[in-house]
């Protein structure tokens, strides 16, 4: 395939779209000629290329819409979760049935956090799949613990102010007791 030059202008430049058309025109004509030489009719080739272009545009638009819908669903889920499982004011814990659970380290970048959450989910599936095999269960539970430690949910606290860790404590038995008792009032 023929070399296609890169952009000659910034993304905001009014001629950028025209420059893109000029950059791919020769390769486009070459592809069309190859198809005609292979035995396809010129109208068939032009229609096929137009359809491929349309499908590609629809795919891009669909991907953008899907991403928007996913972001909206995540936002709504977080809102539901924050109402159902409130976060402490310092952001260190969330509360489930009155018990504090340490949150992931907020200093983790998104890619690392996502990878560790994927590892955690895989390890939890391994625990479920290992029923009846004590060695496999122990190994899978170790993987769960490794992922939770890497996320900051277990092990040494991720905060550095020297405050004690109240992970898994009942909120009413911690310095968060007053906050927990008064939330929603």
mmCIF file of C-alpha atoms in Angstrom:
data_model
loop_
_atom_site.group_PDB
_atom_site.id
_atom_site.type_symbol
_atom_site.label_atom_id
_atom_site.label_comp_id
_atom_site.label_asym_id
_atom_site.label_seq_id
_atom_site.Cartn_x
_atom_site.Cartn_y
_atom_site.Cartn_z
ATOM 1 C CA UNK A 1 0.000 0.000 0.000
ATOM 2 C CA UNK A 2 1.127 3.497 -0.775
ATOM 3 C CA UNK A 3 2.572 5.754 1.918
ATOM 4 C CA UNK A 4 -0.052 8.003 3.501
ATOM 5 C CA UNK A 5 1.337 11.279 4.888
ATOM 6 C CA UNK A 6 0.368 12.499 8.349
ATOM 7 C CA UNK A 7 -1.503 15.699 9.192
ATOM 8 C CA UNK A 8 -0.002 19.021 8.084
ATOM 9 C CA UNK A 9 -2.021 21.130 10.500
ATOM 10 C CA UNK A 10 -3.343 21.202 14.046
ATOM 11 C CA UNK A 11 -6.619 19.428 14.816
ATOM 12 C CA UNK A 12 -8.490 22.764 14.983
ATOM 13 C CA UNK A 13 -7.343 23.922 11.511
ATOM 14 C CA UNK A 14 -10.268 24.465 9.089
ATOM 15 C CA UNK A 15 -8.484 22.632 6.218
ATOM 16 C CA UNK A 16 -7.591 19.531 8.220
ATOM 17 C CA UNK A 17 -10.505 17.458 6.881
ATOM 18 C CA UNK A 18 -9.617 18.420 3.284
ATOM 19 C CA UNK A 19 -5.946 17.621 3.977
ATOM 20 C CA UNK A 20 -6.978 14.174 5.238
ATOM 21 C CA UNK A 21 -8.968 13.541 2.040
ATOM 22 C CA UNK A 22 -5.963 14.579 -0.078
ATOM 23 C CA UNK A 23 -3.651 12.349 1.979
ATOM 24 C CA UNK A 24 -5.706 9.189 1.422
ATOM 25 C CA UNK A 25 -6.992 9.917 -2.118
ATOM 26 C CA UNK A 26 -4.160 8.136 -3.973
ATOM 27 C CA UNK A 27 -4.320 5.058 -1.724
ATOM 28 C CA UNK A 28 -8.114 5.034 -2.099
ATOM 29 C CA UNK A 29 -7.874 5.191 -5.924
ATOM 30 C CA UNK A 30 -5.192 2.485 -5.888
ATOM 31 C CA UNK A 31 -7.436 0.211 -3.806
ATOM 32 C CA UNK A 32 -10.401 0.839 -6.121
ATOM 33 C CA UNK A 33 -8.257 0.093 -9.209
ATOM 34 C CA UNK A 34 -7.011 -3.157 -7.651
ATOM 35 C CA UNK A 35 -10.588 -4.252 -6.996
ATOM 36 C CA UNK A 36 -11.629 -3.428 -10.576
ATOM 37 C CA UNK A 37 -8.580 -5.324 -11.892
ATOM 38 C CA UNK A 38 -9.678 -8.289 -9.741
ATOM 39 C CA UNK A 39 -12.950 -8.374 -11.666
ATOM 40 C CA UNK A 40 -15.329 -6.223 -9.685
ATOM 41 C CA UNK A 41 -17.330 -3.523 -11.434
ATOM 42 C CA UNK A 42 -16.524 0.131 -10.806
ATOM 43 C CA UNK A 43 -20.019 0.786 -9.414
ATOM 44 C CA UNK A 44 -19.749 -2.288 -7.152
ATOM 45 C CA UNK A 45 -16.373 -1.129 -5.851
ATOM 46 C CA UNK A 46 -17.562 2.449 -5.289
ATOM 47 C CA UNK A 47 -20.660 1.192 -3.462
ATOM 48 C CA UNK A 48 -18.671 -1.258 -1.357
ATOM 49 C CA UNK A 49 -16.136 1.400 -0.365
ATOM 50 C CA UNK A 50 -18.923 3.848 0.477
ATOM 51 C CA UNK A 51 -20.662 1.201 2.592
ATOM 52 C CA UNK A 52 -17.420 0.313 4.368
ATOM 53 C CA UNK A 53 -16.886 4.005 5.106
ATOM 54 C CA UNK A 54 -20.469 4.350 6.379
ATOM 55 C CA UNK A 55 -20.114 1.244 8.559
ATOM 56 C CA UNK A 56 -16.867 2.597 9.963
ATOM 57 C CA UNK A 57 -18.511 5.943 10.801
ATOM 58 C CA UNK A 58 -21.445 4.161 12.417
ATOM 59 C CA UNK A 59 -19.049 1.996 14.401
ATOM 60 C CA UNK A 60 -17.159 5.045 15.661
ATOM 61 C CA UNK A 61 -20.405 6.795 16.593
ATOM 62 C CA UNK A 62 -21.683 3.632 18.249
ATOM 63 C CA UNK A 63 -18.450 3.284 20.235
ATOM 64 C CA UNK A 64 -18.718 6.884 21.419
ATOM 65 C CA UNK A 65 -22.339 6.373 22.425
ATOM 66 C CA UNK A 66 -21.466 3.104 24.179
ATOM 67 C CA UNK A 67 -18.646 4.827 26.077
ATOM 68 C CA UNK A 68 -21.039 7.629 27.080
ATOM 69 C CA UNK A 69 -23.625 5.102 28.264
ATOM 70 C CA UNK A 70 -20.999 3.158 30.245
ATOM 71 C CA UNK A 71 -19.741 6.358 31.891
ATOM 72 C CA UNK A 72 -23.329 7.305 32.768
ATOM 73 C CA UNK A 73 -24.030 3.828 34.197
ATOM 74 C CA UNK A 74 -20.836 3.964 36.272
ATOM 75 C CA UNK A 75 -21.783 7.412 37.574
ATOM 76 C CA UNK A 76 -25.297 6.227 38.478
ATOM 77 C CA UNK A 77 -23.921 3.077 40.112
ATOM 78 C CA UNK A 78 -21.497 5.149 42.185
ATOM 79 C CA UNK A 79 -24.350 7.403 43.304
ATOM 80 C CA UNK A 80 -26.430 4.386 44.324
ATOM 81 C CA UNK A 81 -23.461 2.797 46.069
ATOM 82 C CA UNK A 82 -22.569 6.004 47.907
ATOM 83 C CA UNK A 83 -26.139 6.233 49.215
ATOM 84 C CA UNK A 84 -26.293 2.560 50.093
ATOM 85 C CA UNK A 85 -22.709 2.209 51.334
ATOM 86 C CA UNK A 86 -21.663 5.641 52.566
ATOM 87 C CA UNK A 87 -18.025 6.727 52.590
ATOM 88 C CA UNK A 88 -16.489 8.156 55.722
ATOM 89 C CA UNK A 89 -15.743 11.857 55.482
ATOM 90 C CA UNK A 90 -12.000 11.200 55.224
ATOM 91 C CA UNK A 91 -12.551 8.781 52.315
ATOM 92 C CA UNK A 92 -10.755 5.886 53.992
ATOM 93 C CA UNK A 93 -13.719 3.555 54.474
ATOM 94 C CA UNK A 94 -17.185 2.731 53.247
ATOM 95 C CA UNK A 95 -19.803 1.246 55.553
ATOM 96 C CA UNK A 96 -21.750 -1.976 54.988
ATOM 97 C CA UNK A 97 -24.266 -2.989 57.659
ATOM 98 C CA UNK A 98 -22.501 -0.804 60.207
ATOM 99 C CA UNK A 99 -19.020 -2.206 59.530
ATOM 100 C CA UNK A 100 -16.110 -0.158 58.142
ATOM 101 C CA UNK A 101 -14.365 -1.535 55.054
ATOM 102 C CA UNK A 102 -11.160 0.076 53.845
ATOM 103 C CA UNK A 103 -11.338 1.629 50.397
ATOM 104 C CA UNK A 104 -8.718 1.197 47.699
ATOM 105 C CA UNK A 105 -5.729 3.492 47.715
ATOM 106 C CA UNK A 106 -6.799 6.643 45.821
ATOM 107 C CA UNK A 107 -3.178 7.187 44.714
ATOM 108 C CA UNK A 108 -3.385 4.177 42.352
ATOM 109 C CA UNK A 109 -3.613 5.197 38.723
ATOM 110 C CA UNK A 110 -6.718 4.007 36.887
ATOM 111 C CA UNK A 111 -4.930 1.401 34.749
ATOM 112 C CA UNK A 112 -3.258 -0.189 37.790
ATOM 113 C CA UNK A 113 -6.486 -0.127 39.788
ATOM 114 C CA UNK A 114 -8.437 -1.725 36.917
ATOM 115 C CA UNK A 115 -5.793 -4.450 36.514
ATOM 116 C CA UNK A 116 -5.828 -5.191 40.248
ATOM 117 C CA UNK A 117 -9.640 -5.300 40.346
ATOM 118 C CA UNK A 118 -9.557 -7.736 37.417
ATOM 119 C CA UNK A 119 -7.007 -9.854 39.338
ATOM 120 C CA UNK A 120 -9.235 -9.732 42.430
ATOM 121 C CA UNK A 121 -12.321 -10.844 40.499
ATOM 122 C CA UNK A 122 -10.371 -13.702 38.890
ATOM 123 C CA UNK A 123 -9.068 -14.795 42.296
ATOM 124 C CA UNK A 124 -12.602 -14.731 43.750
ATOM 125 C CA UNK A 125 -13.835 -16.888 40.856
ATOM 126 C CA UNK A 126 -10.931 -19.267 41.562
ATOM 127 C CA UNK A 127 -12.037 -19.555 45.214
ATOM 128 C CA UNK A 128 -15.560 -20.394 44.087
ATOM 129 C CA UNK A 129 -14.265 -22.908 41.519
ATOM 130 C CA UNK A 130 -11.925 -24.627 43.985
ATOM 131 C CA UNK A 131 -14.619 -26.053 46.253
ATOM 132 C CA UNK A 132 -13.632 -29.443 47.579
ATOM 133 C CA UNK A 133 -9.909 -28.915 46.908
ATOM 134 C CA UNK A 134 -8.260 -27.479 50.056
ATOM 135 C CA UNK A 135 -4.954 -26.725 48.307
ATOM 136 C CA UNK A 136 -6.660 -24.902 45.440
ATOM 137 C CA UNK A 137 -8.847 -22.963 47.888
ATOM 138 C CA UNK A 138 -5.790 -21.900 49.896
ATOM 139 C CA UNK A 139 -3.968 -20.799 46.753
ATOM 140 C CA UNK A 140 -6.999 -18.873 45.469
ATOM 141 C CA UNK A 141 -7.543 -17.169 48.842
ATOM 142 C CA UNK A 142 -3.887 -16.169 48.837
ATOM 143 C CA UNK A 143 -4.428 -14.561 45.402
ATOM 144 C CA UNK A 144 -7.462 -12.680 46.767
ATOM 145 C CA UNK A 145 -5.375 -11.410 49.665
ATOM 146 C CA UNK A 146 -2.519 -10.392 47.339
ATOM 147 C CA UNK A 147 -4.912 -8.367 45.176
ATOM 148 C CA UNK A 148 -6.565 -6.701 48.176
ATOM 149 C CA UNK A 149 -3.181 -5.784 49.657
ATOM 150 C CA UNK A 150 -2.051 -4.349 46.313
ATOM 151 C CA UNK A 151 -5.283 -2.320 46.126
ATOM 152 C CA UNK A 152 -4.649 -1.005 49.637
ATOM 153 C CA UNK A 153 -7.776 -2.639 51.085
ATOM 154 C CA UNK A 154 -5.699 -4.853 53.381
ATOM 155 C CA UNK A 155 -2.211 -4.737 54.830
ATOM 156 C CA UNK A 156 -0.546 -1.507 55.881
ATOM 157 C CA UNK A 157 -2.870 1.493 55.594
ATOM 158 C CA UNK A 158 -2.313 3.643 52.508
ATOM 159 C CA UNK A 159 -2.622 6.902 54.444
ATOM 160 C CA UNK A 160 0.501 8.315 56.001
ATOM 161 C CA UNK A 161 -0.735 10.450 58.906
ATOM 162 C CA UNK A 162 -0.281 7.679 61.464
ATOM 163 C CA UNK A 163 -4.030 7.251 62.102
ATOM 164 C CA UNK A 164 -4.965 3.709 63.165
ATOM 165 C CA UNK A 165 -6.718 1.325 60.820
ATOM 166 C CA UNK A 166 -10.331 0.493 61.672
ATOM 167 C CA UNK A 167 -10.891 -1.891 58.770
ATOM 168 C CA UNK A 168 -13.670 -4.393 59.583
ATOM 169 C CA UNK A 169 -14.520 -2.652 62.869
ATOM 170 C CA UNK A 170 -18.098 -1.733 63.665
ATOM 171 C CA UNK A 171 -18.425 2.010 63.020
ATOM 172 C CA UNK A 172 -20.161 2.530 66.367
ATOM 173 C CA UNK A 173 -17.001 1.312 68.149
ATOM 174 C CA UNK A 174 -14.624 3.702 66.358
ATOM 175 C CA UNK A 175 -13.989 7.441 66.142
ATOM 176 C CA UNK A 176 -16.500 7.374 63.248
ATOM 177 C CA UNK A 177 -19.360 6.503 65.644
ATOM 178 C CA UNK A 178 -20.830 10.007 65.872
ATOM 179 C CA UNK A 179 -20.625 10.548 62.117
ATOM 180 C CA UNK A 180 -22.251 7.179 61.476
ATOM 181 C CA UNK A 181 -25.025 7.752 64.005
ATOM 182 C CA UNK A 182 -25.815 11.212 62.581
ATOM 183 C CA UNK A 183 -25.558 10.569 58.851
ATOM 184 C CA UNK A 184 -28.749 11.240 56.988
ATOM 185 C CA UNK A 185 -30.186 13.322 59.822
#
